[in-house]
């Protein structure tokens, strides 16, 4: 029996090594379908191995998809198929691991409804098993999904749940960095850029130490915070720091440096050119895209105010030509600025003009009168209370 066992062990190791090599071959050939087929065919082998070894092997093979361009759909189909297999084999922990991967891919492809449905199922099972590690990951994904659909209240609640679960276990540094990154993103959404910067800095340090690809994204967020805080001059000094220096010449970083320069110079034309030149770097990330859009909007407002300031009446077409925008877009923006009380005036559609008013002076008389009446009311109530006690 001993000899049979020892002779079969190398055979299992050889099979595992062969599967990994075959997976590497399809990865190098960018053959997603072939890699999917390897994972499916490896089930017979995995059924005869320990559950921990099975989970490690399937994770290794699934990781190969990351290097294959446009393989998300195939990977999602492969995951769905293997989740069903893991469930039939009663490999619960493997099933949870695969479902967590599937949620992450659904999030990437903005399939928020199925992602939330799977998260609800996962959380119910994980809470019953008290698996804090995966619970931390799933709550973090839940936070990211809710942020994706714009529900900030639930996004923050899910992140709090994730941190609570993480506090009761040893949290790997990579997971801690992901928590810090999400905290920074949520604070940035609330316009709390100083707090967001501190979280992004923690995430960047952690990811840089681990050599993770996400470090570049964290650095971009740090640079974004500096720009949003009107501290564009800090961008260059930040990029000369020891950790950031190796990323300084990356195109992603150069895009943020260019944005900082255009924003500092209040140059709308330069800003628009940068948006075109670095479209891929500035549009692929929803966080960067959202805040850059806000920056552009503010810069447009500042330029419009500067142009109309000397006039009491000015043609909208002249304003549009000066700022280099379409007339309809400028008219719409001026209308919004009037509604938001950023600009005081009225649009005369018939003449195609903007009539500019002087900013009204704030009259504090009404507020002061209200405060005086409130104080008089308190005095009357006090006198009445004293008279009641005297009687």
Short mmCIF file of N, CA and C in Angstrom, two decimals, residues 52-224:
data_model
loop_
_atom_site.label_atom_id
_atom_site.label_comp_id
_atom_site.label_asym_id
_atom_site.label_seq_id
_atom_site.Cartn_x
_atom_site.Cartn_y
_atom_site.Cartn_z
N UNK A 52 -8.12 21.87 -0.62
CA UNK A 52 -7.22 23.03 -0.59
C UNK A 52 -6.37 23.10 -1.85
N UNK A 53 -5.88 21.93 -2.30
CA UNK A 53 -5.06 21.87 -3.52
C UNK A 53 -5.91 22.22 -4.75
N UNK A 54 -7.16 21.75 -4.74
CA UNK A 54 -8.08 22.06 -5.85
C UNK A 54 -8.29 23.56 -5.97
N UNK A 55 -8.55 24.21 -4.84
CA UNK A 55 -8.80 25.66 -4.83
C UNK A 55 -7.58 26.42 -5.34
N UNK A 56 -6.39 25.98 -4.92
CA UNK A 56 -5.16 26.65 -5.35
C UNK A 56 -4.96 26.50 -6.86
N UNK A 57 -5.20 25.29 -7.39
CA UNK A 57 -5.01 25.03 -8.81
C UNK A 57 -5.98 25.85 -9.66
N UNK A 58 -7.24 25.85 -9.26
CA UNK A 58 -8.23 26.56 -10.07
C UNK A 58 -8.01 28.07 -10.02
N UNK A 59 -7.52 28.57 -8.87
CA UNK A 59 -7.18 30.00 -8.76
C UNK A 59 -6.02 30.34 -9.70
N UNK A 60 -5.02 29.45 -9.72
CA UNK A 60 -3.86 29.66 -10.60
C UNK A 60 -4.28 29.74 -12.06
N UNK A 61 -5.13 28.79 -12.47
CA UNK A 61 -5.59 28.75 -13.86
C UNK A 61 -6.46 29.96 -14.19
N UNK A 62 -7.33 30.35 -13.27
CA UNK A 62 -8.20 31.50 -13.51
C UNK A 62 -7.40 32.80 -13.60
N UNK A 63 -6.31 32.88 -12.83
CA UNK A 63 -5.46 34.08 -12.87
C UNK A 63 -4.85 34.31 -14.25
N UNK A 64 -4.70 33.23 -15.03
CA UNK A 64 -4.12 33.36 -16.37
C UNK A 64 -5.01 34.20 -17.29
N UNK A 65 -6.32 34.26 -16.98
CA UNK A 65 -7.23 35.07 -17.80
C UNK A 65 -6.84 36.55 -17.77
N UNK A 66 -6.25 36.98 -16.65
CA UNK A 66 -5.92 38.41 -16.49
C UNK A 66 -4.96 38.92 -17.56
N UNK A 67 -4.15 38.01 -18.10
CA UNK A 67 -3.16 38.42 -19.11
C UNK A 67 -3.72 38.33 -20.53
N UNK A 68 -4.96 37.83 -20.67
CA UNK A 68 -5.56 37.66 -22.00
C UNK A 68 -6.52 38.81 -22.27
N UNK A 69 -6.26 39.61 -23.30
CA UNK A 69 -7.15 40.74 -23.61
C UNK A 69 -8.57 40.28 -23.98
N UNK A 70 -9.57 41.06 -23.60
CA UNK A 70 -10.97 40.83 -23.98
C UNK A 70 -11.45 39.42 -23.62
N UNK A 71 -11.05 38.95 -22.45
CA UNK A 71 -11.42 37.58 -22.05
C UNK A 71 -12.46 37.56 -20.93
N UNK A 72 -13.03 38.74 -20.61
CA UNK A 72 -13.93 38.81 -19.46
C UNK A 72 -15.17 37.92 -19.61
N UNK A 73 -15.78 37.95 -20.80
CA UNK A 73 -17.01 37.17 -21.01
C UNK A 73 -16.74 35.68 -20.87
N UNK A 74 -15.63 35.22 -21.45
CA UNK A 74 -15.27 33.80 -21.35
C UNK A 74 -14.99 33.43 -19.90
N UNK A 75 -14.30 34.31 -19.19
CA UNK A 75 -13.99 34.06 -17.78
C UNK A 75 -15.27 33.98 -16.95
N UNK A 76 -16.23 34.86 -17.22
CA UNK A 76 -17.48 34.84 -16.47
C UNK A 76 -18.27 33.56 -16.73
N UNK A 77 -18.27 33.12 -17.98
CA UNK A 77 -18.95 31.86 -18.33
C UNK A 77 -18.27 30.69 -17.64
N UNK A 78 -16.94 30.70 -17.64
CA UNK A 78 -16.15 29.64 -16.98
C UNK A 78 -16.44 29.60 -15.49
N UNK A 79 -16.49 30.78 -14.87
CA UNK A 79 -16.77 30.86 -13.43
C UNK A 79 -18.16 30.33 -13.12
N UNK A 80 -19.15 30.74 -13.89
CA UNK A 80 -20.53 30.29 -13.66
C UNK A 80 -20.62 28.78 -13.75
N UNK A 81 -19.94 28.21 -14.75
CA UNK A 81 -19.94 26.76 -14.95
C UNK A 81 -19.28 26.04 -13.77
N UNK A 82 -18.15 26.59 -13.31
CA UNK A 82 -17.42 25.94 -12.22
C UNK A 82 -18.06 26.17 -10.85
N UNK A 83 -18.82 27.24 -10.71
CA UNK A 83 -19.59 27.45 -9.47
C UNK A 83 -20.63 26.34 -9.33
N UNK A 84 -21.30 26.03 -10.44
CA UNK A 84 -22.29 24.94 -10.43
C UNK A 84 -21.63 23.61 -10.10
N UNK A 85 -20.43 23.38 -10.65
CA UNK A 85 -19.70 22.13 -10.36
C UNK A 85 -19.30 22.07 -8.89
N UNK A 86 -18.76 23.16 -8.36
CA UNK A 86 -18.35 23.19 -6.94
C UNK A 86 -19.54 22.95 -6.02
N UNK A 87 -20.69 23.48 -6.40
CA UNK A 87 -21.90 23.29 -5.59
C UNK A 87 -22.32 21.83 -5.60
N UNK A 88 -22.27 21.19 -6.79
CA UNK A 88 -22.65 19.77 -6.90
C UNK A 88 -21.68 18.87 -6.15
N UNK A 89 -20.41 19.29 -6.07
CA UNK A 89 -19.38 18.52 -5.36
C UNK A 89 -19.32 18.87 -3.87
N UNK A 90 -20.21 19.82 -3.46
CA UNK A 90 -20.27 20.28 -2.07
C UNK A 90 -18.93 20.89 -1.60
N UNK A 91 -18.26 21.55 -2.52
CA UNK A 91 -17.02 22.27 -2.18
C UNK A 91 -17.40 23.73 -1.92
N UNK A 92 -17.90 23.96 -0.72
CA UNK A 92 -18.53 25.24 -0.37
C UNK A 92 -17.54 26.40 -0.41
N UNK A 93 -16.35 26.21 0.16
CA UNK A 93 -15.37 27.30 0.21
C UNK A 93 -14.89 27.68 -1.19
N UNK A 94 -14.72 26.66 -2.06
CA UNK A 94 -14.34 26.93 -3.45
C UNK A 94 -15.46 27.69 -4.15
N UNK A 95 -16.69 27.28 -3.90
CA UNK A 95 -17.86 27.95 -4.49
C UNK A 95 -17.88 29.43 -4.11
N UNK A 96 -17.65 29.72 -2.82
CA UNK A 96 -17.66 31.11 -2.35
C UNK A 96 -16.53 31.92 -3.00
N UNK A 97 -15.37 31.29 -3.13
CA UNK A 97 -14.22 31.96 -3.75
C UNK A 97 -14.51 32.30 -5.21
N UNK A 98 -15.12 31.35 -5.93
CA UNK A 98 -15.45 31.57 -7.35
C UNK A 98 -16.55 32.63 -7.49
N UNK A 99 -17.53 32.60 -6.60
CA UNK A 99 -18.62 33.58 -6.65
C UNK A 99 -18.10 35.00 -6.37
N UNK A 100 -17.12 35.10 -5.48
CA UNK A 100 -16.51 36.40 -5.19
C UNK A 100 -15.80 36.94 -6.42
N UNK A 101 -15.11 36.06 -7.14
CA UNK A 101 -14.46 36.46 -8.40
C UNK A 101 -15.49 36.93 -9.42
N UNK A 102 -16.61 36.20 -9.49
CA UNK A 102 -17.65 36.53 -10.46
C UNK A 102 -18.25 37.91 -10.16
N UNK A 103 -18.47 38.21 -8.88
CA UNK A 103 -18.98 39.53 -8.49
C UNK A 103 -18.02 40.63 -8.95
N UNK A 104 -16.72 40.40 -8.76
CA UNK A 104 -15.71 41.39 -9.15
C UNK A 104 -15.77 41.66 -10.66
N UNK A 105 -15.98 40.60 -11.45
CA UNK A 105 -16.08 40.77 -12.91
C UNK A 105 -17.38 41.46 -13.30
N UNK A 106 -18.47 41.13 -12.60
CA UNK A 106 -19.75 41.80 -12.86
C UNK A 106 -19.64 43.29 -12.54
N UNK A 107 -18.89 43.61 -11.50
CA UNK A 107 -18.66 45.02 -11.14
C UNK A 107 -17.88 45.73 -12.25
N UNK A 108 -16.83 45.07 -12.76
CA UNK A 108 -16.01 45.66 -13.83
C UNK A 108 -16.84 45.93 -15.08
N UNK A 109 -17.78 45.03 -15.38
CA UNK A 109 -18.62 45.18 -16.58
C UNK A 109 -19.91 45.93 -16.28
N UNK A 110 -20.01 46.52 -15.09
CA UNK A 110 -21.15 47.35 -14.67
C UNK A 110 -22.47 46.59 -14.67
N UNK A 111 -22.41 45.29 -14.38
CA UNK A 111 -23.62 44.48 -14.24
C UNK A 111 -24.03 44.51 -12.76
N UNK A 112 -24.53 45.66 -12.33
CA UNK A 112 -24.74 45.90 -10.91
C UNK A 112 -25.88 45.06 -10.31
N UNK A 113 -26.95 44.87 -11.06
CA UNK A 113 -28.10 44.12 -10.52
C UNK A 113 -27.75 42.67 -10.22
N UNK A 114 -27.18 41.91 -11.18
CA UNK A 114 -26.79 40.53 -10.84
C UNK A 114 -25.70 40.47 -9.78
N UNK A 115 -24.83 41.48 -9.75
CA UNK A 115 -23.77 41.52 -8.73
C UNK A 115 -24.37 41.64 -7.34
N UNK A 116 -25.35 42.52 -7.17
CA UNK A 116 -25.99 42.70 -5.86
C UNK A 116 -26.77 41.46 -5.45
N UNK A 117 -27.41 40.80 -6.43
CA UNK A 117 -28.17 39.58 -6.13
C UNK A 117 -27.23 38.48 -5.62
N UNK A 118 -26.08 38.33 -6.27
CA UNK A 118 -25.11 37.32 -5.86
C UNK A 118 -24.48 37.69 -4.52
N UNK A 119 -24.25 38.98 -4.29
CA UNK A 119 -23.70 39.44 -3.01
C UNK A 119 -24.64 39.10 -1.86
N UNK A 120 -25.94 39.32 -2.06
CA UNK A 120 -26.93 39.01 -1.01
C UNK A 120 -26.88 37.54 -0.63
N UNK A 121 -26.81 36.68 -1.65
CA UNK A 121 -26.74 35.23 -1.40
C UNK A 121 -25.44 34.87 -0.67
N UNK A 122 -24.35 35.44 -1.14
CA UNK A 122 -23.04 35.18 -0.53
C UNK A 122 -23.00 35.60 0.93
N UNK A 123 -23.49 36.80 1.22
CA UNK A 123 -23.44 37.32 2.59
C UNK A 123 -24.25 36.46 3.54
N UNK A 124 -25.39 35.98 3.08
CA UNK A 124 -26.23 35.11 3.92
C UNK A 124 -25.46 33.84 4.30
N UNK A 125 -24.80 33.23 3.32
CA UNK A 125 -24.05 31.99 3.57
C UNK A 125 -22.80 32.24 4.40
N UNK A 126 -22.09 33.34 4.11
CA UNK A 126 -20.83 33.63 4.80
C UNK A 126 -21.06 33.98 6.27
N UNK A 127 -22.15 34.70 6.56
CA UNK A 127 -22.44 35.04 7.95
C UNK A 127 -22.77 33.79 8.76
N UNK A 128 -23.41 32.83 8.10
CA UNK A 128 -23.73 31.58 8.78
C UNK A 128 -22.46 30.78 9.07
N UNK A 129 -21.50 30.84 8.14
CA UNK A 129 -20.23 30.11 8.31
C UNK A 129 -19.21 30.91 9.12
N UNK A 130 -19.47 32.21 9.28
CA UNK A 130 -18.57 33.12 10.01
C UNK A 130 -17.17 33.15 9.39
N UNK A 131 -17.14 33.19 8.05
CA UNK A 131 -15.87 33.28 7.32
C UNK A 131 -15.53 34.76 7.14
N UNK A 132 -14.75 35.30 8.09
CA UNK A 132 -14.50 36.74 8.13
C UNK A 132 -13.65 37.25 6.96
N UNK A 133 -12.74 36.41 6.47
CA UNK A 133 -11.86 36.85 5.39
C UNK A 133 -12.65 37.14 4.11
N UNK A 134 -13.43 36.14 3.66
CA UNK A 134 -14.22 36.35 2.44
C UNK A 134 -15.32 37.37 2.70
N UNK A 135 -15.83 37.41 3.93
CA UNK A 135 -16.86 38.39 4.30
C UNK A 135 -16.33 39.81 4.10
N UNK A 136 -15.07 40.01 4.49
CA UNK A 136 -14.43 41.33 4.29
C UNK A 136 -14.38 41.68 2.81
N UNK A 137 -13.97 40.72 1.99
CA UNK A 137 -13.86 40.95 0.54
C UNK A 137 -15.21 41.24 -0.09
N UNK A 138 -16.24 40.47 0.31
CA UNK A 138 -17.56 40.62 -0.30
C UNK A 138 -18.20 41.95 0.10
N UNK A 139 -18.06 42.34 1.37
CA UNK A 139 -18.59 43.65 1.79
C UNK A 139 -17.87 44.79 1.05
N UNK A 140 -16.58 44.61 0.80
CA UNK A 140 -15.83 45.62 0.05
C UNK A 140 -16.36 45.72 -1.38
N UNK A 141 -16.61 44.56 -2.00
CA UNK A 141 -17.19 44.55 -3.34
C UNK A 141 -18.59 45.18 -3.33
N UNK A 142 -19.34 44.89 -2.27
CA UNK A 142 -20.68 45.48 -2.12
C UNK A 142 -20.59 47.01 -2.09
N UNK A 143 -19.62 47.52 -1.35
CA UNK A 143 -19.41 48.97 -1.27
C UNK A 143 -19.10 49.55 -2.65
N UNK A 144 -18.27 48.86 -3.39
CA UNK A 144 -17.90 49.34 -4.72
C UNK A 144 -19.09 49.30 -5.69
N UNK A 145 -19.93 48.27 -5.56
CA UNK A 145 -21.11 48.17 -6.42
C UNK A 145 -22.09 49.31 -6.12
N UNK A 146 -22.35 49.54 -4.82
CA UNK A 146 -23.27 50.62 -4.45
C UNK A 146 -22.73 51.98 -4.87
N UNK A 147 -21.43 52.14 -4.79
CA UNK A 147 -20.83 53.39 -5.26
C UNK A 147 -21.03 53.52 -6.77
N UNK A 148 -20.95 52.40 -7.47
CA UNK A 148 -21.14 52.41 -8.92
C UNK A 148 -22.53 52.85 -9.33
N UNK A 149 -23.55 52.51 -8.52
CA UNK A 149 -24.92 52.91 -8.86
C UNK A 149 -25.30 54.23 -8.18
N UNK A 150 -24.33 54.83 -7.47
CA UNK A 150 -24.55 56.15 -6.89
C UNK A 150 -25.23 56.17 -5.54
N UNK A 151 -25.34 55.01 -4.88
CA UNK A 151 -25.95 54.96 -3.54
C UNK A 151 -24.84 55.07 -2.49
N UNK A 152 -24.48 56.31 -2.14
CA UNK A 152 -23.35 56.54 -1.26
C UNK A 152 -23.61 56.09 0.17
N UNK A 153 -24.87 56.18 0.60
CA UNK A 153 -25.22 55.77 1.98
C UNK A 153 -24.92 54.28 2.16
N UNK A 154 -25.40 53.46 1.22
CA UNK A 154 -25.17 52.01 1.31
C UNK A 154 -23.72 51.66 1.03
N UNK A 155 -23.06 52.45 0.19
CA UNK A 155 -21.63 52.20 -0.09
C UNK A 155 -20.81 52.38 1.18
N UNK A 156 -21.11 53.44 1.95
CA UNK A 156 -20.38 53.69 3.19
C UNK A 156 -20.73 52.64 4.25
N UNK A 157 -21.99 52.23 4.29
CA UNK A 157 -22.41 51.20 5.27
C UNK A 157 -21.71 49.87 4.98
N UNK A 158 -21.62 49.50 3.70
CA UNK A 158 -20.95 48.25 3.32
C UNK A 158 -19.47 48.30 3.65
N UNK A 159 -18.85 49.46 3.44
CA UNK A 159 -17.42 49.61 3.76
C UNK A 159 -17.19 49.50 5.27
N UNK A 160 -18.09 50.06 6.05
CA UNK A 160 -18.00 49.93 7.51
C UNK A 160 -18.09 48.47 7.92
N UNK A 161 -19.01 47.72 7.31
CA UNK A 161 -19.15 46.28 7.59
C UNK A 161 -17.88 45.53 7.21
N UNK A 162 -17.28 45.93 6.10
CA UNK A 162 -16.04 45.29 5.65
C UNK A 162 -14.92 45.54 6.65
N UNK A 163 -14.79 46.77 7.12
CA UNK A 163 -13.74 47.09 8.10
C UNK A 163 -13.98 46.38 9.42
N UNK A 164 -15.24 46.26 9.81
CA UNK A 164 -15.58 45.56 11.06
C UNK A 164 -15.15 44.10 10.99
N UNK A 165 -15.44 43.46 9.85
CA UNK A 165 -15.03 42.06 9.66
C UNK A 165 -13.51 41.95 9.62
N UNK A 166 -12.85 42.91 8.98
CA UNK A 166 -11.38 42.89 8.87
C UNK A 166 -10.70 43.06 10.22
N UNK A 167 -11.32 43.82 11.12
CA UNK A 167 -10.72 44.08 12.43
C UNK A 167 -10.66 42.84 13.32
N UNK A 168 -11.46 41.83 12.99
CA UNK A 168 -11.50 40.62 13.83
C UNK A 168 -10.57 39.52 13.32
N UNK A 169 -9.82 39.81 12.25
CA UNK A 169 -8.89 38.81 11.69
C UNK A 169 -7.56 39.49 11.37
N UNK A 170 -6.58 38.67 10.99
CA UNK A 170 -5.36 39.24 10.42
C UNK A 170 -5.67 39.61 8.98
N UNK A 171 -5.63 40.88 8.68
CA UNK A 171 -6.00 41.36 7.34
C UNK A 171 -4.74 41.48 6.48
N UNK A 172 -4.65 40.73 5.38
CA UNK A 172 -3.48 40.84 4.50
C UNK A 172 -3.29 42.28 4.03
N UNK A 173 -2.05 42.66 3.81
CA UNK A 173 -1.74 44.05 3.45
C UNK A 173 -2.42 44.47 2.15
N UNK A 174 -2.56 43.53 1.21
CA UNK A 174 -3.20 43.87 -0.07
C UNK A 174 -4.68 44.21 0.13
N UNK A 175 -5.34 43.44 1.02
CA UNK A 175 -6.75 43.70 1.31
C UNK A 175 -6.91 45.01 2.08
N UNK A 176 -5.99 45.28 3.01
CA UNK A 176 -6.01 46.53 3.77
C UNK A 176 -5.85 47.72 2.82
N UNK A 177 -4.97 47.57 1.84
CA UNK A 177 -4.77 48.64 0.86
C UNK A 177 -6.03 48.89 0.05
N UNK A 178 -6.74 47.81 -0.29
CA UNK A 178 -7.99 47.95 -1.04
C UNK A 178 -9.06 48.66 -0.21
N UNK A 179 -9.08 48.37 1.09
CA UNK A 179 -10.02 49.05 2.00
C UNK A 179 -9.70 50.54 2.07
N UNK A 180 -8.41 50.86 2.19
CA UNK A 180 -7.99 52.27 2.25
C UNK A 180 -8.34 53.00 0.94
N UNK A 181 -8.13 52.31 -0.17
CA UNK A 181 -8.42 52.91 -1.47
C UNK A 181 -9.91 53.24 -1.60
N UNK A 182 -10.77 52.29 -1.18
CA UNK A 182 -12.21 52.53 -1.25
C UNK A 182 -12.63 53.64 -0.30
N UNK A 183 -12.01 53.70 0.88
CA UNK A 183 -12.30 54.79 1.83
C UNK A 183 -11.97 56.14 1.20
N UNK A 184 -10.82 56.20 0.54
CA UNK A 184 -10.41 57.44 -0.13
C UNK A 184 -11.38 57.84 -1.22
N UNK A 185 -11.83 56.87 -2.00
CA UNK A 185 -12.77 57.15 -3.10
C UNK A 185 -14.08 57.71 -2.57
N UNK A 186 -14.59 57.12 -1.48
CA UNK A 186 -15.86 57.59 -0.91
C UNK A 186 -15.72 58.98 -0.30
N UNK A 187 -14.59 59.24 0.36
CA UNK A 187 -14.36 60.59 0.91
C UNK A 187 -14.23 61.62 -0.21
N UNK A 188 -13.60 61.22 -1.31
CA UNK A 188 -13.47 62.13 -2.45
C UNK A 188 -14.84 62.46 -3.04
N UNK A 189 -15.74 61.46 -3.06
CA UNK A 189 -17.10 61.70 -3.55
C UNK A 189 -17.82 62.73 -2.68
N UNK A 190 -17.46 62.77 -1.39
CA UNK A 190 -18.07 63.73 -0.46
C UNK A 190 -17.32 65.06 -0.45
N UNK A 191 -16.37 65.23 -1.37
CA UNK A 191 -15.55 66.45 -1.48
C UNK A 191 -14.60 66.64 -0.29
N UNK A 192 -14.35 65.56 0.44
CA UNK A 192 -13.42 65.63 1.58
C UNK A 192 -12.04 65.18 1.09
N UNK A 193 -11.40 66.04 0.31
CA UNK A 193 -10.20 65.64 -0.40
C UNK A 193 -8.97 65.49 0.49
N UNK A 194 -8.91 66.23 1.60
CA UNK A 194 -7.78 66.07 2.53
C UNK A 194 -7.80 64.69 3.16
N UNK A 195 -8.98 64.28 3.63
CA UNK A 195 -9.12 62.95 4.22
C UNK A 195 -8.88 61.88 3.17
N UNK A 196 -9.43 62.10 1.98
CA UNK A 196 -9.25 61.14 0.89
C UNK A 196 -7.77 60.95 0.58
N UNK A 197 -7.02 62.05 0.55
CA UNK A 197 -5.59 61.99 0.24
C UNK A 197 -4.86 61.10 1.24
N UNK A 198 -5.19 61.23 2.52
CA UNK A 198 -4.49 60.43 3.54
C UNK A 198 -4.75 58.94 3.34
N UNK A 199 -5.97 58.58 2.95
CA UNK A 199 -6.28 57.17 2.67
C UNK A 199 -5.55 56.68 1.41
N UNK A 200 -5.54 57.51 0.38
CA UNK A 200 -4.84 57.14 -0.86
C UNK A 200 -3.35 56.97 -0.61
N UNK A 201 -2.80 57.82 0.26
CA UNK A 201 -1.37 57.73 0.59
C UNK A 201 -1.07 56.40 1.27
N UNK A 202 -1.92 56.00 2.23
CA UNK A 202 -1.74 54.71 2.92
C UNK A 202 -1.81 53.56 1.92
N UNK A 203 -2.80 53.63 1.03
CA UNK A 203 -2.95 52.57 0.03
C UNK A 203 -1.74 52.52 -0.90
N UNK A 204 -1.26 53.69 -1.31
CA UNK A 204 -0.11 53.76 -2.22
C UNK A 204 1.14 53.17 -1.58
N UNK A 205 1.40 53.55 -0.33
CA UNK A 205 2.57 53.01 0.38
C UNK A 205 2.50 51.49 0.47
N UNK A 206 1.32 50.99 0.83
CA UNK A 206 1.12 49.56 1.00
C UNK A 206 1.29 48.81 -0.31
N UNK A 207 0.66 49.32 -1.36
CA UNK A 207 0.73 48.66 -2.66
C UNK A 207 2.12 48.73 -3.27
N UNK A 208 2.80 49.85 -3.06
CA UNK A 208 4.17 49.99 -3.58
C UNK A 208 5.11 48.99 -2.92
N UNK A 209 4.93 48.81 -1.61
CA UNK A 209 5.77 47.87 -0.87
C UNK A 209 5.57 46.44 -1.36
N UNK A 210 4.32 46.14 -1.79
CA UNK A 210 4.01 44.79 -2.27
C UNK A 210 4.27 44.64 -3.77
N UNK A 211 4.61 45.75 -4.43
CA UNK A 211 4.84 45.71 -5.88
C UNK A 211 3.58 45.48 -6.68
N UNK A 212 2.44 45.94 -6.16
CA UNK A 212 1.16 45.71 -6.82
C UNK A 212 0.90 46.76 -7.91
N UNK A 213 0.17 46.34 -8.95
CA UNK A 213 -0.15 47.24 -10.06
C UNK A 213 -1.05 48.39 -9.60
N UNK A 214 -1.86 48.15 -8.57
CA UNK A 214 -2.79 49.17 -8.09
C UNK A 214 -2.12 50.40 -7.53
N UNK A 215 -0.82 50.34 -7.26
CA UNK A 215 -0.10 51.50 -6.71
C UNK A 215 -0.19 52.70 -7.64
N UNK A 216 -0.14 52.46 -8.94
CA UNK A 216 -0.22 53.55 -9.91
C UNK A 216 -1.57 54.26 -9.81
N UNK A 217 -2.64 53.49 -9.66
CA UNK A 217 -3.97 54.07 -9.52
C UNK A 217 -4.08 54.92 -8.26
N UNK A 218 -3.52 54.43 -7.15
CA UNK A 218 -3.54 55.18 -5.89
C UNK A 218 -2.78 56.49 -6.03
N UNK A 219 -1.65 56.45 -6.75
CA UNK A 219 -0.86 57.66 -6.97
C UNK A 219 -1.64 58.68 -7.80
N UNK A 220 -2.35 58.20 -8.81
CA UNK A 220 -3.18 59.10 -9.63
C UNK A 220 -4.25 59.78 -8.76
N UNK A 221 -4.83 59.03 -7.84
CA UNK A 221 -5.84 59.60 -6.94
C UNK A 221 -5.22 60.66 -6.03
N UNK A 222 -4.00 60.40 -5.56
CA UNK A 222 -3.30 61.39 -4.73
C UNK A 222 -3.09 62.69 -5.50
N UNK A 223 -2.65 62.56 -6.74
CA UNK A 223 -2.43 63.74 -7.59
C UNK A 223 -3.74 64.47 -7.84
N UNK A 224 -4.80 63.70 -8.05
CA UNK A 224 -6.13 64.29 -8.27
C UNK A 224 -6.56 65.13 -7.07
#
